[in-house]
Short mmCIF file of C-alpha atoms in Angstrom, two decimals:
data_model
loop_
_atom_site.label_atom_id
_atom_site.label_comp_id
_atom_site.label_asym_id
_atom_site.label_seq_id
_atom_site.Cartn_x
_atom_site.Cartn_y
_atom_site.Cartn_z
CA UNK Y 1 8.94 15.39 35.75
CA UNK Y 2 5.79 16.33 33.66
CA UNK Y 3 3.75 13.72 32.08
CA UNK Y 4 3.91 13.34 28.12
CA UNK Y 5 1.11 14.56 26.27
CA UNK Y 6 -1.41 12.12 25.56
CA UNK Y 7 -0.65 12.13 21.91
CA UNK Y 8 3.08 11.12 22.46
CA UNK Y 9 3.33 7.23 23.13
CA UNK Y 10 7.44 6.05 23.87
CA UNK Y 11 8.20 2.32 25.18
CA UNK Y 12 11.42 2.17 27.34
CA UNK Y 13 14.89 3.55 26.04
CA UNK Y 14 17.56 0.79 24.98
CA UNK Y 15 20.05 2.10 26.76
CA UNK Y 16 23.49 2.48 24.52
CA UNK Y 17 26.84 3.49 25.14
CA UNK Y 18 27.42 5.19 21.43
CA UNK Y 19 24.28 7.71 21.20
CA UNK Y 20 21.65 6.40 18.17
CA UNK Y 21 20.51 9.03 15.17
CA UNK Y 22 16.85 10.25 15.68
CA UNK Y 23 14.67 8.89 12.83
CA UNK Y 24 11.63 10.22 12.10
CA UNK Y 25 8.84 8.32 10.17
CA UNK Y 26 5.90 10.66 8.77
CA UNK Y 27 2.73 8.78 7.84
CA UNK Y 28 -0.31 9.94 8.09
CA UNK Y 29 -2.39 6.76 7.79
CA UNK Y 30 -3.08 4.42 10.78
CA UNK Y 31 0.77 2.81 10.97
CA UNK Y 32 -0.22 0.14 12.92
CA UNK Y 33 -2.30 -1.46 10.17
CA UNK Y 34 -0.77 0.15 7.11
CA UNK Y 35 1.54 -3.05 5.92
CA UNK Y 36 4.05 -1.11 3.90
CA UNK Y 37 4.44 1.17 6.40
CA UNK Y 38 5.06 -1.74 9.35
CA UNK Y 39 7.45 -3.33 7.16
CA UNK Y 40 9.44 -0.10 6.08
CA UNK Y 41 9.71 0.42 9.96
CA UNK Y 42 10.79 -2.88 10.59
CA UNK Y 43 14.25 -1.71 8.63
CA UNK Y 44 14.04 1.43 9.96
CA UNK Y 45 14.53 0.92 13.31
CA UNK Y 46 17.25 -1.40 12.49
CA UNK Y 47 19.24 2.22 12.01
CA UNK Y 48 18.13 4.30 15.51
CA UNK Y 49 15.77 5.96 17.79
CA UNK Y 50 13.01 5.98 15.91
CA UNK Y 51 9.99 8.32 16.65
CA UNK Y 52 6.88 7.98 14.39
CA UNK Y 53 4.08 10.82 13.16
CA UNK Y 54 0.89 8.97 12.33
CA UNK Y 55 -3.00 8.61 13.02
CA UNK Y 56 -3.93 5.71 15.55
CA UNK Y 57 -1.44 3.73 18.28
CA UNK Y 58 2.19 3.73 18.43
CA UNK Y 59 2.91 0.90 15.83
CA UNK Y 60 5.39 -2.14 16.25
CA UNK Y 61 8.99 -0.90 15.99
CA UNK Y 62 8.54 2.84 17.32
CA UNK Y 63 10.11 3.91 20.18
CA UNK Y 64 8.29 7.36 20.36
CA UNK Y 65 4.92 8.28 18.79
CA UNK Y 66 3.18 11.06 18.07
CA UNK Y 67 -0.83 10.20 17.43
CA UNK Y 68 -2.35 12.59 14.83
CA UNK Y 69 -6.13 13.43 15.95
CA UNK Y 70 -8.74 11.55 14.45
CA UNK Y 71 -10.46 13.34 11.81
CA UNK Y 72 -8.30 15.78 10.67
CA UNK Y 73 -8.01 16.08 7.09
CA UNK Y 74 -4.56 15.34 5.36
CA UNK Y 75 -5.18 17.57 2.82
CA UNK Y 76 -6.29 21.36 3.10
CA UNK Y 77 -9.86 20.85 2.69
CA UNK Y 78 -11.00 23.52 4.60
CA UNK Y 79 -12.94 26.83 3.09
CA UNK Y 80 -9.64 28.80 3.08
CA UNK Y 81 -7.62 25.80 2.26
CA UNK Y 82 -10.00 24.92 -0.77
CA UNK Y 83 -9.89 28.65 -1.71
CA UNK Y 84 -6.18 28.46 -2.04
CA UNK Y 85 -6.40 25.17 -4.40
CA UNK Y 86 -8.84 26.91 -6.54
CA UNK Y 87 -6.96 29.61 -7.33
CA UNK Y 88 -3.56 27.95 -7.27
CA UNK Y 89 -1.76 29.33 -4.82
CA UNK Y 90 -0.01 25.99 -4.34
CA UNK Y 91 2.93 27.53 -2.10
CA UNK Y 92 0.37 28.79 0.29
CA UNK Y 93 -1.03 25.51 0.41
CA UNK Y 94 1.50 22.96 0.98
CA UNK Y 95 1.08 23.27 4.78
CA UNK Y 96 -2.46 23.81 4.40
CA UNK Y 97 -3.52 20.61 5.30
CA UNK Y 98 -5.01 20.40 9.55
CA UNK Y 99 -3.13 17.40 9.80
CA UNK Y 100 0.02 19.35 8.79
CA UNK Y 101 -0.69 21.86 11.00
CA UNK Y 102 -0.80 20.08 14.34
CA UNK Y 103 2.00 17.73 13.58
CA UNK Y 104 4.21 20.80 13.06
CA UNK Y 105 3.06 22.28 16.28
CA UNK Y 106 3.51 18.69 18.01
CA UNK Y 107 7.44 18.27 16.65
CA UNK Y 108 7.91 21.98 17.42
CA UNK Y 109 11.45 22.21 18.60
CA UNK Y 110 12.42 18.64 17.62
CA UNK Y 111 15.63 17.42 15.57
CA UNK Y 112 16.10 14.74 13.65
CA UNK Y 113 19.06 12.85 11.89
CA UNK Y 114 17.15 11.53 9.27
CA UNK Y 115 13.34 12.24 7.83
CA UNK Y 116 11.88 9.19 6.30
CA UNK Y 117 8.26 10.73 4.20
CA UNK Y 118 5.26 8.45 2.92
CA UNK Y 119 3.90 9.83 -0.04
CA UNK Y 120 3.76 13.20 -1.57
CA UNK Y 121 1.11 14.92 0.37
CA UNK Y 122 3.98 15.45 3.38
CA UNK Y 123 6.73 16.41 1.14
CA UNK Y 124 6.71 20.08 2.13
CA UNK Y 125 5.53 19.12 5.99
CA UNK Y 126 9.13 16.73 5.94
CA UNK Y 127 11.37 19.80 4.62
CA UNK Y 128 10.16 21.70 6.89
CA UNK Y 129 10.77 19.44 9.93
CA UNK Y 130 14.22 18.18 8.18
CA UNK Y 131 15.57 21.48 8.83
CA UNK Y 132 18.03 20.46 6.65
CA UNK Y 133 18.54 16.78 7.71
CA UNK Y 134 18.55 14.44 4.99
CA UNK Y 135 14.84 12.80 3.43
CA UNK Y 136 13.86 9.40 2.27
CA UNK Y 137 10.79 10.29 0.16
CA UNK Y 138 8.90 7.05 -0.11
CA UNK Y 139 6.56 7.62 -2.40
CA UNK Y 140 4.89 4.67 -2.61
CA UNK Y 141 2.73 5.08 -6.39
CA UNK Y 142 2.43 7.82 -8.74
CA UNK Y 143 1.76 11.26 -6.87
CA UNK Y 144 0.21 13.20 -9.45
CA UNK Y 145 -2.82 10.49 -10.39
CA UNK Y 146 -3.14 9.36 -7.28
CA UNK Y 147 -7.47 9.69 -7.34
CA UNK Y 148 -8.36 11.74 -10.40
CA UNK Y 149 -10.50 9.39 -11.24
CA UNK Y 150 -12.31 11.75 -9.00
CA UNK Y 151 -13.58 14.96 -10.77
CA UNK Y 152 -12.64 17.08 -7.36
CA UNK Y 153 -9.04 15.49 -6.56
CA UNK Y 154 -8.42 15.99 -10.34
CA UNK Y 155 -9.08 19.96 -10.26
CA UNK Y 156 -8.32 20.59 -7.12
CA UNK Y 157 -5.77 18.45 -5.39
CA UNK Y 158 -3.32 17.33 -8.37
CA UNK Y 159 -2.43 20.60 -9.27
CA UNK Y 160 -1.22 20.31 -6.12
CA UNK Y 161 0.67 17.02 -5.60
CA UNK Y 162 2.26 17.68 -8.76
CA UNK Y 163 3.99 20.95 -7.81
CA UNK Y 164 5.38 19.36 -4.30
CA UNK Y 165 6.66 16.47 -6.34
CA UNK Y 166 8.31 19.15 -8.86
CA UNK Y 167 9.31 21.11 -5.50
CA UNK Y 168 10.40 18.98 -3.14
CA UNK Y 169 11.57 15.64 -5.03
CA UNK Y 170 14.50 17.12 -6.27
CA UNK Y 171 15.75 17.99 -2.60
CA UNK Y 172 15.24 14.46 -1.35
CA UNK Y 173 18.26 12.63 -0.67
CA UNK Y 174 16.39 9.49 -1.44
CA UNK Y 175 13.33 8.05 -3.23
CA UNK Y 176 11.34 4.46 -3.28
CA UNK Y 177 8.18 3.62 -5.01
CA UNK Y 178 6.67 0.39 -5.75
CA UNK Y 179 7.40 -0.57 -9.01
CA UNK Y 180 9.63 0.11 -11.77
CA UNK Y 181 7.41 1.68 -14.14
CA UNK Y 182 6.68 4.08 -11.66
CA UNK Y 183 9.81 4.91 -10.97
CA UNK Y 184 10.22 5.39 -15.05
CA UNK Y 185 7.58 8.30 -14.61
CA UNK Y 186 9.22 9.97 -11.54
CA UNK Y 187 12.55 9.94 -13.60
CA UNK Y 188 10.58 11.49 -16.80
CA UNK Y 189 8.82 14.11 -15.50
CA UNK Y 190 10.63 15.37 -12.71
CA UNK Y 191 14.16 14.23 -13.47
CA UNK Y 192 14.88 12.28 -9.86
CA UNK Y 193 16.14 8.38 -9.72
CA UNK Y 194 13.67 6.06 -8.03
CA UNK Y 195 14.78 2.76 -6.29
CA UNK Y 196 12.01 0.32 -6.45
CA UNK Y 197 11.15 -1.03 -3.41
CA UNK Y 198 7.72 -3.45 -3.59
CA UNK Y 199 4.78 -4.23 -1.25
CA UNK Y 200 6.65 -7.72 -0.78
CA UNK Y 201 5.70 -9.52 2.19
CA UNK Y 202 7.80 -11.53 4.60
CA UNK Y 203 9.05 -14.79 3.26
CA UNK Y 204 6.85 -17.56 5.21
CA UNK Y 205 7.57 -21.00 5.44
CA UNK Y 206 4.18 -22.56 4.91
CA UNK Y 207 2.50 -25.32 4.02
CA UNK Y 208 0.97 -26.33 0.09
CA UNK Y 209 -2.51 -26.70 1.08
CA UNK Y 210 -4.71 -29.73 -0.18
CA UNK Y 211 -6.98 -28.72 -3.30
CA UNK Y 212 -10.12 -29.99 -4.01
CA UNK Y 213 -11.11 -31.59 -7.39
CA UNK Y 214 -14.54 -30.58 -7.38
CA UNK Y 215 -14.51 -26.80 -5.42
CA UNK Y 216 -12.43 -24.12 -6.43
CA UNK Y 217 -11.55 -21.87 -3.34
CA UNK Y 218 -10.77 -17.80 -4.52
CA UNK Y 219 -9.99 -15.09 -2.06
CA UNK Y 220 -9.15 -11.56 -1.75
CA UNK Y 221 -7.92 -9.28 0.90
CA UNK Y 222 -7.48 -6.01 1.39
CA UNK Y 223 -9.48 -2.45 1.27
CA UNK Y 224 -13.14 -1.83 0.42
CA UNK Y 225 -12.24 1.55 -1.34
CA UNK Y 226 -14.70 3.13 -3.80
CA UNK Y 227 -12.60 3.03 -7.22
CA UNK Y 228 -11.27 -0.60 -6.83
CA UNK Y 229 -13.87 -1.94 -8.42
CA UNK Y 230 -14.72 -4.82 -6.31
CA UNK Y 231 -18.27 -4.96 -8.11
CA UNK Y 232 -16.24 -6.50 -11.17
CA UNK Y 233 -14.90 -9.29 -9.04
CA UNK Y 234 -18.43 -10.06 -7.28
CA UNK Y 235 -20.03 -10.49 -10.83
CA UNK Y 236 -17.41 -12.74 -12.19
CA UNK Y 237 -17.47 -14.90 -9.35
CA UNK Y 238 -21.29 -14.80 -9.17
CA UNK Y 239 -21.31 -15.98 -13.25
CA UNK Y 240 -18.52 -18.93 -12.20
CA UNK Y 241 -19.53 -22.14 -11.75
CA UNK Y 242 -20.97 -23.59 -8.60
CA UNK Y 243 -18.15 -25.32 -7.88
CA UNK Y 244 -16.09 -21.17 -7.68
CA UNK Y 245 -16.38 -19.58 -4.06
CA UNK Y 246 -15.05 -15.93 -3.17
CA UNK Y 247 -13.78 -15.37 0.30
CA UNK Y 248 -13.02 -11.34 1.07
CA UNK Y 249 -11.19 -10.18 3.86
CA UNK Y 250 -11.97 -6.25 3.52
CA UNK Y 251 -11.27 -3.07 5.46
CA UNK Y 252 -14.22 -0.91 5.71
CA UNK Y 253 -12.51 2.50 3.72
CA UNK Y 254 -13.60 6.12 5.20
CA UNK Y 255 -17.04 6.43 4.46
CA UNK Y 256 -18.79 4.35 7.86
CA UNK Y 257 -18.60 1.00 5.50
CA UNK Y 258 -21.29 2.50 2.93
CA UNK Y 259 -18.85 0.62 0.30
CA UNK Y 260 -18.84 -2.53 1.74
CA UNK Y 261 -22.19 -2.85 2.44
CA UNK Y 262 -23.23 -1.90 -0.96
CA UNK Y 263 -20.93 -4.86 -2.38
CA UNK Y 264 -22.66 -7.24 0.66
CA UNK Y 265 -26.03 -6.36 -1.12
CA UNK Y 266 -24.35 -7.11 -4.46
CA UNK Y 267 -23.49 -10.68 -3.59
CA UNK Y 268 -25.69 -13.36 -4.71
CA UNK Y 269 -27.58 -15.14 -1.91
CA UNK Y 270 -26.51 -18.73 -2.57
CA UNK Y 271 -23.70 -18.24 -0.07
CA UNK Y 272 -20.99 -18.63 -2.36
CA UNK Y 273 -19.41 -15.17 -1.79
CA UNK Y 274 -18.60 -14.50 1.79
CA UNK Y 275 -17.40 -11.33 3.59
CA UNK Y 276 -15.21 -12.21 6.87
CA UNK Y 277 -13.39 -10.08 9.22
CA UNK Y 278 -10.27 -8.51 8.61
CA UNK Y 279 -7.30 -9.88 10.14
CA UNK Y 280 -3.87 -8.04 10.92
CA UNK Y 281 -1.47 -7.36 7.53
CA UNK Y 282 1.33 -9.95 9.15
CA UNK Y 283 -1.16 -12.69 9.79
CA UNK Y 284 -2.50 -12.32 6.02
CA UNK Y 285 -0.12 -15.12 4.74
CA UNK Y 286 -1.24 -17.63 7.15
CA UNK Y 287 -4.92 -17.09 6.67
CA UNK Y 288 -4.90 -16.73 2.84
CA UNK Y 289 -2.93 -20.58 3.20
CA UNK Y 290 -6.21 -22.13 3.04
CA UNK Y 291 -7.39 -21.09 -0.25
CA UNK Y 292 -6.94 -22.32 -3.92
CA UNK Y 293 -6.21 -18.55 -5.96
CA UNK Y 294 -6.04 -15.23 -5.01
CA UNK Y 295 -7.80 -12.78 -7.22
CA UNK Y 296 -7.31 -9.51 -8.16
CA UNK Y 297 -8.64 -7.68 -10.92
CA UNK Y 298 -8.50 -3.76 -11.30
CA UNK Y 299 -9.27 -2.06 -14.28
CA UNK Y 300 -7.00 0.51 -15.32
CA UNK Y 301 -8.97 3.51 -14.57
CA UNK Y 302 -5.90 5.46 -14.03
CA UNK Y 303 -2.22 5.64 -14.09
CA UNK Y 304 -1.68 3.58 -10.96
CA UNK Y 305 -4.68 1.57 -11.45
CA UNK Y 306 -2.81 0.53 -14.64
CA UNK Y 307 0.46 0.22 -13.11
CA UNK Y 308 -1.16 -1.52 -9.37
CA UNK Y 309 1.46 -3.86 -7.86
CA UNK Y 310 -0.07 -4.13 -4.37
CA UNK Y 311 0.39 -5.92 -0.93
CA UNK Y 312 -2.15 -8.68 -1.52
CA UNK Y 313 -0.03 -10.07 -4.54
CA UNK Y 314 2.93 -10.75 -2.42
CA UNK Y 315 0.57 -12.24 0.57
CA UNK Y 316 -0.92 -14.54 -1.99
CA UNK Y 317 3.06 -15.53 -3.14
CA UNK Y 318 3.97 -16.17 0.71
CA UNK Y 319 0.24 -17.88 0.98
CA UNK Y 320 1.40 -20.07 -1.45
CA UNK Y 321 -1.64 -19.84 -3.47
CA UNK Y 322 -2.91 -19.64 -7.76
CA UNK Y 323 -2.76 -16.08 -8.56
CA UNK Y 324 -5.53 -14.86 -11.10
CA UNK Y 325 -5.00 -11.32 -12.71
CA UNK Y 326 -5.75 -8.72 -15.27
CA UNK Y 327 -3.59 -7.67 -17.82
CA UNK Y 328 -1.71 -5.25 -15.12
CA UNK Y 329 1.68 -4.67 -16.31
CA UNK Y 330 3.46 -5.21 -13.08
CA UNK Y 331 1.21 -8.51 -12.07
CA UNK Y 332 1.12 -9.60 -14.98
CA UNK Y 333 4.89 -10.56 -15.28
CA UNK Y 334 5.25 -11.64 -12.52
CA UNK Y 335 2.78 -14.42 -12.71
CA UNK Y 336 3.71 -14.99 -15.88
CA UNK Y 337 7.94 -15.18 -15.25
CA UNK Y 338 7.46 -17.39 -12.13
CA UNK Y 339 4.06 -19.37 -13.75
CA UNK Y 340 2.25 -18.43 -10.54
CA UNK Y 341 -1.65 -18.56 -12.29
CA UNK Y 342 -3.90 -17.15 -15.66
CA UNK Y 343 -3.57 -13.59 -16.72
CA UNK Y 344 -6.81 -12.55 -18.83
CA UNK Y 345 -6.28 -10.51 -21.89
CA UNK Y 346 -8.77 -7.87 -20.73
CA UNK Y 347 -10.78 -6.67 -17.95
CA UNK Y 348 -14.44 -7.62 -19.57
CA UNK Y 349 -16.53 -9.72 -17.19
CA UNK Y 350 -17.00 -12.50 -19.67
CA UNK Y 351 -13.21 -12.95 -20.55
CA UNK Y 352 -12.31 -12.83 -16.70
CA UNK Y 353 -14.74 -15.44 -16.57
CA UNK Y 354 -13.08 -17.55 -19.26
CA UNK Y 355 -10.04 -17.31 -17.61
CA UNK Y 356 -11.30 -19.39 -14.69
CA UNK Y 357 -13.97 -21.13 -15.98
CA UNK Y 358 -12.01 -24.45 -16.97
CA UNK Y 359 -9.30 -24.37 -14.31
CA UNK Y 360 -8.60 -28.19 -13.03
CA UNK Y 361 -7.11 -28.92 -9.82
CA UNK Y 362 -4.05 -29.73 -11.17
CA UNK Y 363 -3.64 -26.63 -13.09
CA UNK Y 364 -3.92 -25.57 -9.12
CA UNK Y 365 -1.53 -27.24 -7.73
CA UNK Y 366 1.37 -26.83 -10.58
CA UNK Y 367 0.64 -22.65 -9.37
CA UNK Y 368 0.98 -23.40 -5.63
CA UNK Y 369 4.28 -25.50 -6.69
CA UNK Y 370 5.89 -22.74 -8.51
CA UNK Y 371 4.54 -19.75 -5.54
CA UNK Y 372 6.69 -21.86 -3.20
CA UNK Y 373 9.29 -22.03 -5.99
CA UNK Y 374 9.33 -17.94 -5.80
CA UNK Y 375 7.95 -17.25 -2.58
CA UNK Y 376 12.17 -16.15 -1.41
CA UNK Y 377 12.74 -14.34 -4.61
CA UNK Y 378 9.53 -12.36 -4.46
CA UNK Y 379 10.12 -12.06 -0.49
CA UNK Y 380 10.23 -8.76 1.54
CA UNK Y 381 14.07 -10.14 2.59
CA UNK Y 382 15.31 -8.82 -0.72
CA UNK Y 383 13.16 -5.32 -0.75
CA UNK Y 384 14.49 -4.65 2.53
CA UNK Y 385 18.00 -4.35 1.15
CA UNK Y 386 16.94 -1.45 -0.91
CA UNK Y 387 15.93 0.19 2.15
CA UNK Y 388 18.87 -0.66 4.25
CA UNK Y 389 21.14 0.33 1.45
CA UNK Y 390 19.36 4.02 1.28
CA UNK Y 391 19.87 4.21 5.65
CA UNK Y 392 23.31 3.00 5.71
CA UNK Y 393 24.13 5.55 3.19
CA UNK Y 394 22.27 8.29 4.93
CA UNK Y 395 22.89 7.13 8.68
CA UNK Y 396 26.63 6.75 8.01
CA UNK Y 397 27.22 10.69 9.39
#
């Protein structure tokens, strides 16, 4: 029997007496380490056989993957692929993309049962593998403004994401996003019905931690993307008092860590901002445990800058910690419905600074009281429902 190629990674078959539906999960990020991804899988393979597309290792919950090449570019950004952006010949560009190109070649001959997409840059590389199997288009924020805060994404590339959204959306026999705004714009503009399904975590059953009355203990996970604007929380934290100390757990981005070493730089040498390893999405909640308040503050440079609702507010829920936010829509409710921390009225330094500034520690602890209150309602238990609800429906065949 021939050997697999080395891009196809299976674990051993479950052997069944009633023959499971092929899945197939498309994502081309590392899966292992993308948390929404993990957790969408998690469901997933609740429902079949479930082969994965994807850069880096076969993730938790596969039983087949195919490993995308590093370093080939998920959008067509090569001379003739840019050439056909310029002049917008969108159709001739959908499958543009390198990344496209080889996993088509790799699923060559495959069928599937079901086609579950991540976001709207494989909407035309999922019809075509479908072959007329059913699509869950999970489409995790809003397509169309996804970086134009980027002069070359916003004349080149949304052009682009809009017209497979206007395509392919309406063929999808499913669709998820992250919040319910952003559903509201996928149902405006190109007439489809979005279930929201969030970037909840896992419910964990952890401790309150002890806080301080004289040190205030902030912390922030996640990327260290260019256009987050991590600068903003550095400054604020480096104008707090002495007794305020920042904690990030970041993910160099893309660019060989150039970001994250110019915010290293950026931090004040008193030692009151700290940069620490990363640690894996599911072991987030258990780290973050330690800490006072979770920050996060993202001005709304675009649509779903505005509209954020990310990963690290549900880890700080399950972390049982203070949540401090911008006005973000999303965020902002929520820590305001379940009293989970302060909400600032803007995004200028010295009014994020205001916001904190006077906290006590028992301002503290009522927050980490009322997380643990909401840490099951706010849970990735209830999300997941929305996702088994769309499978069952789709699976049922």
């Amino acid at each position: 029997m021939p050997s697999l190629p080395s891009a196809v990674q299976s674990r051993a078959p479950i052997l069944s007496a009633v023959p499971r539906p092929n899945l197939l999960v498309i994502s081309l990020s590392p899966i292992h380490r993308d948390a929404r991804v993990l957790r969408q899988l998690s469901v997933v393979a609740e429902f079949g056989h479930v082969t994965t597309v994807g850069f880096g290792p076969r993730p938790e919950g596969a039983d087949e993957h195919f490993q995308v090449p590093d370093g080939l570019s998920t959008l067509p950004q090569t001379p003739l692929g840019i050439a056909k952006l310029g002049l917008r010949r969108l159709r001739a560009a959908e499958l543009a993309a390198p990344a496209s190109q080889w996993v088509l070649t790799a699923l060559e001959g495959r069928r599937f049962d079901l086609v579950v997409a991540n976001e709207a840059r494989i909407l035309a590389l999922a019809d075509r593998v479908a072959a007329g199997a059913p699509i869950w288009a999970d489409m995790h924020e809003w397509a169309p403004e996804e970086r134009t805060h980027i002069l070359s994404w916003r004349l080149l590339v949304a052009p682009l994401m809009d017209h497979l959204c206007r395509t392919y959306l309406p063929r999808c026999a499913a669709i998820t996003t992250v919040g319910d705004r952003i559903g509201d714009l996928y149902r405006s503009r190109y007439g489809v019905e979005a279930h929201t399904m969030r970037n909840s975590s896992p419910y964990r059953d952890l401790p309150l931690g002890d806080v301080g009355e004289d040190a205030v203990r902030l912390v922030h996970s996640g990327a260290a993307v260019q256009g987050r604007n991590l600068e903003l929380t550095i400054d604020v934290v480096s104008a707090l008092p002495e007794r305020f100390t920042l904690d990030l757990y970041l993910v160099p981005a893309n660019d060989g860590g150039k970001y994250l070493r110019s915010l290293i730089e950026r931090a004040p040498a008193d030692g009151r901002i700290r940069f620490l390893d990363p640690v894996p999405p599911m072991a987030l909640p258990e780290t973050l445990n330690a800490y006072d308040l979770g920050v996060f503050w993202l001005p709304p440079v675009h649509t779903n800058g505005r509209l954020t609702l990310p990963n690290k507010y549900f880890d700080y829920v399950q972390a049982r910690l203070g949540i401090a936010v911008g006005p973000s829509p999303e965020m902002a409710d929520l820590t305001e419905r379940h009293g989970l921390g302060v909400v600032a009225e803007d995004f200028r330094p010295e009014t994020l600074i205001a916001s904190l500034r006077d906290v006590t520690a028992e301002d503290i602890r009522t927050w980490k009281r009322n997380a643990e209150s909401a840490a099951h309602k706010l849970a990735f238990e209830s999300d997941a429902q929305v996702a088994r609800g769309i499978l069952g429906k789709l699976t049922a065949g």
